[in-house]
Amino acid sequence: LPDIDIDFDDEGRGKVLDYVVEKYGFNQVAQIITYGTMAAKSSIRDTARVLDLPLSEADRLAKLVPDISLKELFSSKNGDLKGKLGGSQLPRAEQLLKTFKGEDLQATTLQQAAKLEGSIRNTGTHACGVIITPEDITNLIPASTSKDSDLLVTQFDNSVVESAGMLKMDFLGLKTLTIINEAIRIIEEKHGVKIDPDEIPLDDEKTYKLYQKGMTNGTFQFESPGMQRYLKGLKPDKFEDLIAMNALYRPGPMEYIPNFIRRKHGEEDISYDLPEMEEYLSETYGITVYQEQVMLLAQKLAGFTKGEADLLRKGMGKKKKEIIDELRPKFLDGCAERGHSKEIAEKVWKDWEAFAAYAFNKSHSTCYSVIAFHTAYLKAHYPAEYMAAVLTHNMNDIKKVTFFMDECRNLEVPVLGPHINESSINFDVNEKGEVRFGLGAIKGSGDAAVSSIIEERNEHGPFKNIFEFSTRVNLRSVNKKTFEVLAMAGAFDCFGNYHRKQYLEGVEGQPNLIDLSIKYGQKEQAEADSSQASLFGGGQKNGIALPTVKNQEPFGQIEKLKIEKEVVGFYISGHPLDQFDLELQQFCSHELNKLPTEKTGEISIGGMVSTIRSGQTKKGLPYGVLTLEDKTGSTDLFQSGDDYLKNAGYFRVGEFLFIKGKMGLNWRKEMELRNTPNAPILESDWEFKPGTFHALSEIKQKLTKGIQIVMNATEVDKYLVSEVDELLKKNTGKFPVKFQLKYEPNNWDIHLLSRKAKVNLDASFLAQLDETEGLSFKLLL
């Protein structure tokens, strides 16, 4: 029987399983068992653990394993390996083979691991596979129970259960469908517009513009950087283009994408081996992309039946040589009967053999492209609502939340911090169309407490101040911890009268604002309760005077951001490095998530020190390690001896640093290469070796040798000249000014030095330059 795969809304998948069990009966529905076997690396690590081989040695051996089995590797000769492996894998494999032939503990470990490889290590359940049977499952196949599943579990695994004739259905939970549902709910709530995904027009111009610009972050299937680059080149303007790109963007067929793009834009001829092929290949510009195209062409060119065409698809798609060999003569004979030359038929068959292994199922690609288009449509027309849904359903992944918050800024959709009167449990959109942070995303806020706050606000209106808030909420569920984390995240900033430090810190031994407000709320609630409990009710309310709160200096921006990160996991209202955006952009050659993995000349990085540690090496030399982070990632920097002593003043948490250095191998790899010169070098073996340190705040004044103003000659007119001249006169200083005139039609590039103008490179001047249309600038080192 065929597989039946269905994607459901992530949050509704459980309901589908419940329905199936209720409809067919508990004894007719089962999940599929999975058998976990010992792969090469895990067999080495498990064997090493039993034989007491040190962890570092076991890890080194495991990292040497190439892309073949241990049995195949250890039975090979060096000459055989050259044919099977290449690049960095060959020296790793040769080193592992040499160790295997030794007589020490490492050799014993590898010898035993080779015997264990492939053994069953554990059992589990298939993530989404479900078997449904027409009668009690135990009459047909063996079943069991499992602590991991509430349902029965087959004792046959995936492949065996299919060959036993069972109906296998994959009930997949697709987060994208949940995001679409959430976005539609927010849109209806905010705009009164009910969107039916099935009614979204697949020819919407605004959505295609989003694809043409490659602005697909957060959409389904089309969000990788490589795909975005191809979309900008393809400029899709019809749905068929998206289906094709979805099918082509995979290892193998990806190499055809440049041809596909050139053919769409008429930059490459579209040719067909036979005129009859145009009917089915014209929509993909003459390139075979889909399995269905192979099936239809086999029927048209060689007279295959539908069953034979499907057998051909299965044989080519699953690389079953016996099926391909059986059908080849039938295809050639069928082509000959229909008047097609043997040479062309041979060429077509050969092309299919090479490409059909990668050919994709068009119906699958179409379905996924429809869902992708729905996400892109929502992002194009309702960016704030869609991004709020995306953020909500990635809330547990700090890196993704940070990434999507950056995407909101690119879309010019503000992402605001928590607000006690505007925030929902999850990310939401306020009346101004801004994304508002959810109260439920604050660590330690508590689901019950947040639900209680929102319920009270919805029933009786917004809170007026912190004292009214503490009077109205249920102080049994909204406890002191909830107050603290809400204040730390800035949820009470909207009250305006007080700042965060007053909530969290008292002055001169006095209670802080949270303690005062909780005490006030308890008194008010106690008085209300006693009034209700009086004999006739409605007793006189005396009223309790509001506490007084002493003034104090608020938290600085850096301290405030640090507290935000503590309760949320990332910075909300900014980033400590925002003040150095210019320096990071102008002076740093690399972001920390894009450091090279090779030996380099001098490169420069910048960031903030987040952690440090220090100590002494085995030789008694002092050393220090600092973790530097920028907005993209982090890296550890090591210095020892005189280098560390010279720069120890920079090894302080919170320092903003600009560092010049080089990429080199870490000391462990250098030591290994001394003993084993041919040891393979992995990406993880490279590290940034710091040279000179500078404070980020000083480099603009200390290292800059001037400014270069870049203008396109075609955009220079008297108004632009006058504007630049006025800016230079208003900002006189000590730094020289150079001009770079570009004339792109002739690739002219003219450099000019101003002999009179010298400027002061302060932030306001650079901001004014940045805002001036028709030019850009760069600081000169």
Coordinates of N, CA, C and O in Angstrom, one line a residue, residues 656-726:
F656 N 34.1 47.0 26.2 CA 33.8 47.0 24.7 C 35.1 47.1 24.0 O 35.8 48.1 24.1
L657 N 35.5 46.1 23.2 CA 36.8 46.0 22.7 C 36.8 45.9 21.1 O 35.9 45.4 20.5
F658 N 37.9 46.5 20.6 CA 38.3 46.3 19.2 C 39.6 45.6 19.2 O 40.6 46.1 19.8
I659 N 39.7 44.5 18.5 CA 40.9 43.6 18.6 C 41.4 43.3 17.2 O 40.6 42.8 16.3
K660 N 42.7 43.5 16.9 CA 43.3 43.0 15.7 C 44.0 41.7 16.0 O 44.6 41.6 17.1
G661 N 44.0 40.8 15.0 CA 44.7 39.5 15.2 C 44.7 38.7 14.0 O 44.4 39.2 12.9
K662 N 44.9 37.4 14.1 CA 45.0 36.5 13.0 C 44.3 35.2 13.3 O 44.2 34.8 14.5
M663 N 43.8 34.5 12.3 CA 43.3 33.1 12.5 C 44.5 32.1 12.5 O 45.4 32.2 11.6
G664 N 44.5 31.2 13.4 CA 45.5 30.2 13.5 C 45.0 28.9 14.2 O 43.8 28.9 14.6
L665 N 45.8 27.9 14.2 CA 45.3 26.6 14.8 C 45.4 26.8 16.4 O 46.4 27.4 16.9
N666 N 44.5 26.2 17.1 CA 44.5 26.2 18.5 C 45.7 25.3 19.0 O 46.2 24.5 18.3
W667 N 46.1 25.5 20.3 CA 47.3 24.9 20.8 C 47.2 23.3 20.8 O 48.2 22.6 20.6
R668 N 45.9 22.8 21.0 CA 45.8 21.4 21.0 C 46.1 20.8 19.7 O 46.8 19.8 19.6
K669 N 45.6 21.5 18.6 CA 45.9 21.0 17.3 C 47.4 21.1 16.9 O 48.0 20.3 16.3
E670 N 48.0 22.2 17.4 CA 49.4 22.4 17.1 C 50.2 21.3 17.8 O 51.2 20.8 17.2
M671 N 49.9 20.9 19.0 CA 50.6 19.9 19.7 C 50.4 18.5 19.0 O 51.3 17.7 18.8
E672 N 49.1 18.3 18.5 CA 48.9 17.1 17.8 C 49.7 17.0 16.5 O 50.2 15.9 16.2
L673 N 49.8 18.1 15.8 CA 50.5 18.1 14.5 C 52.0 17.9 14.7 O 52.7 17.3 13.8
R674 N 52.5 18.2 15.9 CA 53.9 17.9 16.2 C 54.2 16.4 16.3 O 55.2 15.9 15.9
N675 N 53.2 15.7 16.9 CA 53.3 14.3 17.0 C 52.8 13.6 15.7 O 53.4 12.5 15.4
T676 N 51.8 14.1 15.1 CA 51.2 13.5 13.9 C 51.1 14.5 12.8 O 50.1 15.2 12.6
P677 N 52.2 14.7 12.0 CA 52.2 15.8 11.0 C 51.0 15.8 10.0 O 50.6 16.8 9.5
N678 N 50.5 14.5 9.7 CA 49.5 14.4 8.7 C 48.1 14.4 9.3 O 47.1 14.1 8.6
A679 N 48.0 14.7 10.6 CA 46.6 14.7 11.2 C 45.7 15.7 10.5 O 46.1 16.8 10.1
P680 N 44.4 15.3 10.2 CA 43.5 16.2 9.5 C 43.2 17.4 10.3 O 43.1 17.4 11.6
I681 N 42.9 18.5 9.6 CA 42.5 19.8 10.3 C 41.1 20.0 10.1 O 40.6 20.0 9.0
L682 N 40.3 20.1 11.2 CA 38.9 20.4 11.2 C 38.6 21.8 11.3 O 39.4 22.6 11.8
E683 N 37.3 22.2 11.0 CA 36.9 23.6 11.2 C 37.1 24.1 12.6 O 37.4 25.2 12.9
S684 N 36.8 23.2 13.5 CA 36.8 23.5 15.0 C 38.2 23.7 15.5 O 38.4 24.2 16.6
D685 N 39.2 23.4 14.7 CA 40.6 23.5 15.1 C 41.1 25.0 15.0 O 42.2 25.3 15.5
W686 N 40.4 25.8 14.3 CA 40.8 27.2 14.1 C 40.3 28.1 15.2 O 39.2 28.0 15.7
E687 N 41.2 29.1 15.5 CA 40.7 30.1 16.5 C 41.3 31.5 16.2 O 42.3 31.5 15.5
F688 N 40.7 32.5 16.7 CA 41.2 33.9 16.5 C 42.3 34.1 17.6 O 42.1 33.9 18.8
K689 N 43.5 34.5 17.1 CA 44.6 34.7 18.0 C 44.8 36.3 18.1 O 45.2 36.9 17.2
P690 N 44.4 36.8 19.3 CA 44.4 38.3 19.4 C 45.8 38.8 19.4 O 46.8 38.2 19.9
G691 N 45.9 40.0 18.9 CA 47.2 40.8 18.8 C 47.1 42.0 19.7 O 47.3 42.1 20.8
T692 N 46.6 43.1 19.0 CA 46.4 44.4 19.7 C 45.0 44.6 20.2 O 44.1 44.3 19.4
F693 N 44.9 45.2 21.4 CA 43.6 45.5 22.0 C 43.4 47.0 22.0 O 44.3 47.8 22.3
H694 N 42.1 47.5 21.7 CA 41.8 48.9 21.9 C 40.4 48.9 22.5 O 39.5 48.0 22.3
A695 N 40.1 50.0 23.2 CA 38.7 50.2 23.6 C 37.9 50.7 22.4 O 38.3 51.6 21.7
L696 N 36.7 50.1 22.2 CA 35.9 50.5 21.1 C 35.6 52.0 21.1 O 35.4 52.7 20.0
S697 N 35.4 52.6 22.3 CA 35.1 54.0 22.4 C 36.2 54.9 21.9 O 35.9 56.1 21.6
E698 N 37.4 54.4 21.8 CA 38.5 55.3 21.4 C 39.0 55.2 20.0 O 39.7 56.0 19.5
I699 N 38.5 54.1 19.3 CA 39.2 53.9 18.0 C 38.8 54.9 16.9 O 39.6 55.2 16.0
K700 N 37.6 55.5 17.1 CA 37.2 56.5 16.0 C 38.2 57.6 16.1 O 38.6 58.2 15.0
Q701 N 38.6 58.1 17.2 CA 39.5 59.2 17.4 C 41.0 58.8 17.2 O 41.8 59.5 16.6
K702 N 41.3 57.6 17.7 CA 42.8 57.1 17.8 C 43.2 56.6 16.4 O 44.4 56.8 16.0
L703 N 42.4 55.8 15.8 CA 42.8 55.0 14.6 C 42.4 55.6 13.3 O 43.0 55.3 12.2
T704 N 41.4 56.5 13.3 CA 41.0 57.1 12.0 C 42.0 58.1 11.4 O 42.5 58.9 12.2
K705 N 42.2 57.9 10.1 CA 43.1 58.9 9.5 C 42.3 59.9 8.6 O 42.9 60.7 7.9
G706 N 41.0 59.7 8.5 CA 40.2 60.6 7.8 C 38.9 60.0 7.3 O 38.6 58.9 7.8
I707 N 38.2 60.7 6.5 CA 36.9 60.2 6.0 C 36.8 60.3 4.5 O 37.4 61.2 3.9
Q708 N 36.3 59.3 3.9 CA 36.1 59.3 2.4 C 34.6 59.3 2.1 O 33.8 58.4 2.5
I709 N 34.2 60.3 1.4 CA 32.8 60.5 1.0 C 32.6 60.0 -0.5 O 33.4 60.4 -1.4
V710 N 31.8 59.0 -0.6 CA 31.6 58.3 -1.9 C 30.3 58.8 -2.6 O 29.3 58.8 -2.0
M711 N 30.5 59.2 -3.9 CA 29.3 59.7 -4.6 C 29.3 59.1 -6.0 O 30.3 58.9 -6.6
N712 N 28.1 58.8 -6.5 CA 27.9 58.4 -7.9 C 27.8 59.6 -8.7 O 27.0 60.5 -8.5
A713 N 28.7 59.7 -9.7 CA 28.8 60.9 -10.6 C 27.5 61.3 -11.2 O 27.2 62.5 -11.4
T714 N 26.7 60.3 -11.5 CA 25.4 60.6 -12.2 C 24.4 61.3 -11.3 O 23.4 61.9 -11.7
E715 N 24.6 61.2 -10.0 CA 23.7 61.8 -9.0 C 24.2 63.2 -8.5 O 23.5 63.8 -7.7
V716 N 25.4 63.6 -8.9 CA 26.0 64.8 -8.3 C 25.4 66.0 -9.1 O 25.4 66.1 -10.3
D717 N 24.8 66.9 -8.3 CA 24.2 68.2 -8.9 C 24.6 69.3 -7.9 O 25.2 69.1 -6.9
K718 N 24.2 70.5 -8.3 CA 24.6 71.7 -7.5 C 24.0 71.6 -6.1 O 24.5 72.1 -5.1
Y719 N 22.8 71.0 -6.0 CA 22.1 70.9 -4.7 C 22.9 70.0 -3.7 O 23.1 70.3 -2.5
L720 N 23.4 68.8 -4.3 CA 24.1 67.9 -3.4 C 25.5 68.5 -3.0 O 25.9 68.4 -1.9
V721 N 26.1 69.2 -4.0 CA 27.4 69.8 -3.7 C 27.2 70.8 -2.6 O 28.0 70.9 -1.6
S722 N 26.2 71.6 -2.7 CA 25.9 72.7 -1.7 C 25.6 72.1 -0.3 O 26.1 72.6 0.7
E723 N 24.9 71.0 -0.3 CA 24.5 70.3 1.0 C 25.8 69.8 1.6 O 26.0 69.9 2.8
V724 N 26.7 69.1 0.9 CA 27.9 68.5 1.4 C 28.8 69.7 1.9 O 29.4 69.6 3.0
D725 N 28.9 70.7 1.1 CA 29.8 71.9 1.5 C 29.3 72.5 2.8 O 30.2 72.8 3.7
E726 N 28.0 72.6 3.0 CA 27.5 73.2 4.2 C 27.8 72.3 5.4 O 28.2 72.8 6.5

